[in-house]
Amino acid sequence: MLYLVHMVVNIPASVPAEEAARIKAAEKAYSQQLQESGQWPHLWRVVGEYANYSVFDVASNDELHNTLSQLPLFPYMQITVTPLAKHPSSIR
């Protein structure tokens, strides 16, 4: 199943810089692992924001929830999920 996921990150200023850097490094490693596995085939940055739009390809709602909740930045994210279906006019 495909999902369009919008993630907005807001790390509070109270998080020490070293901790924020550690979390961001862990996030990058985990997200690249998911991209390499094919579960996260598309990732786009939103210009001017600490946010992204992504497409996830996972088997179920539960798998997506589990995947997203394991993101190191998850506690600092506002996430919106839109399930996607093939459009009948699509040639792909």
Tab-separated table of N, CA, C and O in Angstrom, residues 11 17-33 50 71-73:
chain	number	residue	atom	x	y	z
A	11	ILE	N	11.833	20.546	16.876
A	11	ILE	CA	12.639	20.179	18.041
A	11	ILE	C	12.656	21.380	18.981
A	11	ILE	O	13.085	22.469	18.587
A	17	ALA	N	21.888	20.953	22.035
A	17	ALA	CA	22.368	20.854	20.655
A	17	ALA	C	23.013	19.498	20.363
A	17	ALA	O	22.811	18.928	19.291
A	18	GLU	N	23.785	18.978	21.331
A	18	GLU	CA	24.448	17.677	21.115
A	18	GLU	C	23.414	16.558	20.992
A	18	GLU	O	23.566	15.643	20.181
A	19	GLU	N	22.362	16.620	21.798
A	19	GLU	CA	21.290	15.617	21.736
A	19	GLU	C	20.526	15.728	20.423
A	19	GLU	O	20.216	14.722	19.789
A	20	ALA	N	20.240	16.946	19.997
A	20	ALA	CA	19.550	17.148	18.718
A	20	ALA	C	20.395	16.602	17.568
A	20	ALA	O	19.861	15.945	16.665
A	21	ALA	N	21.698	16.839	17.606
A	21	ALA	CA	22.586	16.327	16.558
A	21	ALA	C	22.603	14.802	16.560
A	21	ALA	O	22.596	14.171	15.496
A	22	ARG	N	22.602	14.182	17.738
A	22	ARG	CA	22.594	12.726	17.836
A	22	ARG	C	21.296	12.161	17.261
A	22	ARG	O	21.306	11.194	16.501
A	23	ILE	N	20.179	12.781	17.592
A	23	ILE	CA	18.872	12.325	17.098
A	23	ILE	C	18.804	12.462	15.575
A	23	ILE	O	18.335	11.561	14.878
A	24	LYS	N	19.279	13.581	15.050
A	24	LYS	CA	19.258	13.802	13.602
A	24	LYS	C	20.127	12.788	12.870
A	24	LYS	O	19.750	12.294	11.796
A	25	ALA	N	21.273	12.427	13.433
A	25	ALA	CA	22.142	11.420	12.811
A	25	ALA	C	21.469	10.048	12.809
A	25	ALA	O	21.524	9.315	11.806
A	26	ALA	N	20.811	9.706	13.908
A	26	ALA	CA	20.081	8.436	13.980
A	26	ALA	C	18.917	8.432	12.993
A	26	ALA	O	18.635	7.413	12.346
A	27	GLU	N	18.236	9.559	12.866
A	27	GLU	CA	17.122	9.700	11.919
A	27	GLU	C	17.613	9.473	10.492
A	27	GLU	O	16.980	8.761	9.708
A	28	LYS	N	18.732	10.084	10.144
A	28	LYS	CA	19.282	9.943	8.792
A	28	LYS	C	19.617	8.482	8.503
A	28	LYS	O	19.266	7.958	7.439
A	29	ALA	N	20.266	7.809	9.444
A	29	ALA	CA	20.638	6.406	9.238
A	29	ALA	C	19.397	5.527	9.066
A	29	ALA	O	19.343	4.687	8.161
A	30	TYR	N	18.392	5.723	9.923
A	30	TYR	CA	17.169	4.915	9.850
A	30	TYR	C	16.413	5.196	8.549
A	30	TYR	O	15.950	4.275	7.874
A	31	SER	N	16.302	6.468	8.176
A	31	SER	CA	15.562	6.806	6.957
A	31	SER	C	16.270	6.247	5.720
A	31	SER	O	15.609	5.779	4.790
A	32	GLN	N	17.593	6.261	5.717
A	32	GLN	CA	18.319	5.711	4.568
A	32	GLN	C	18.172	4.192	4.501
A	32	GLN	O	18.067	3.623	3.414
A	33	GLN	N	18.099	3.550	5.644
A	33	GLN	CA	17.845	2.105	5.684
A	33	GLN	C	16.472	1.800	5.078
A	33	GLN	O	16.324	0.865	4.273
A	50	TYR	N	11.331	22.938	8.011
A	50	TYR	CA	11.907	21.684	8.501
A	50	TYR	C	10.789	20.656	8.368
A	50	TYR	O	10.116	20.295	9.342
A	71	LEU	N	10.864	6.328	14.036
A	71	LEU	CA	11.729	7.425	13.611
A	71	LEU	C	12.257	8.138	14.856
A	71	LEU	O	11.477	8.498	15.742
A	72	PRO	N	13.559	8.349	14.948
A	72	PRO	CA	14.105	9.029	16.123
A	72	PRO	C	13.508	10.423	16.365
A	72	PRO	O	13.411	10.859	17.505
A	73	LEU	N	13.097	11.099	15.304
A	73	LEU	CA	12.492	12.426	15.457
A	73	LEU	C	10.979	12.364	15.700
A	73	LEU	O	10.332	13.402	15.858
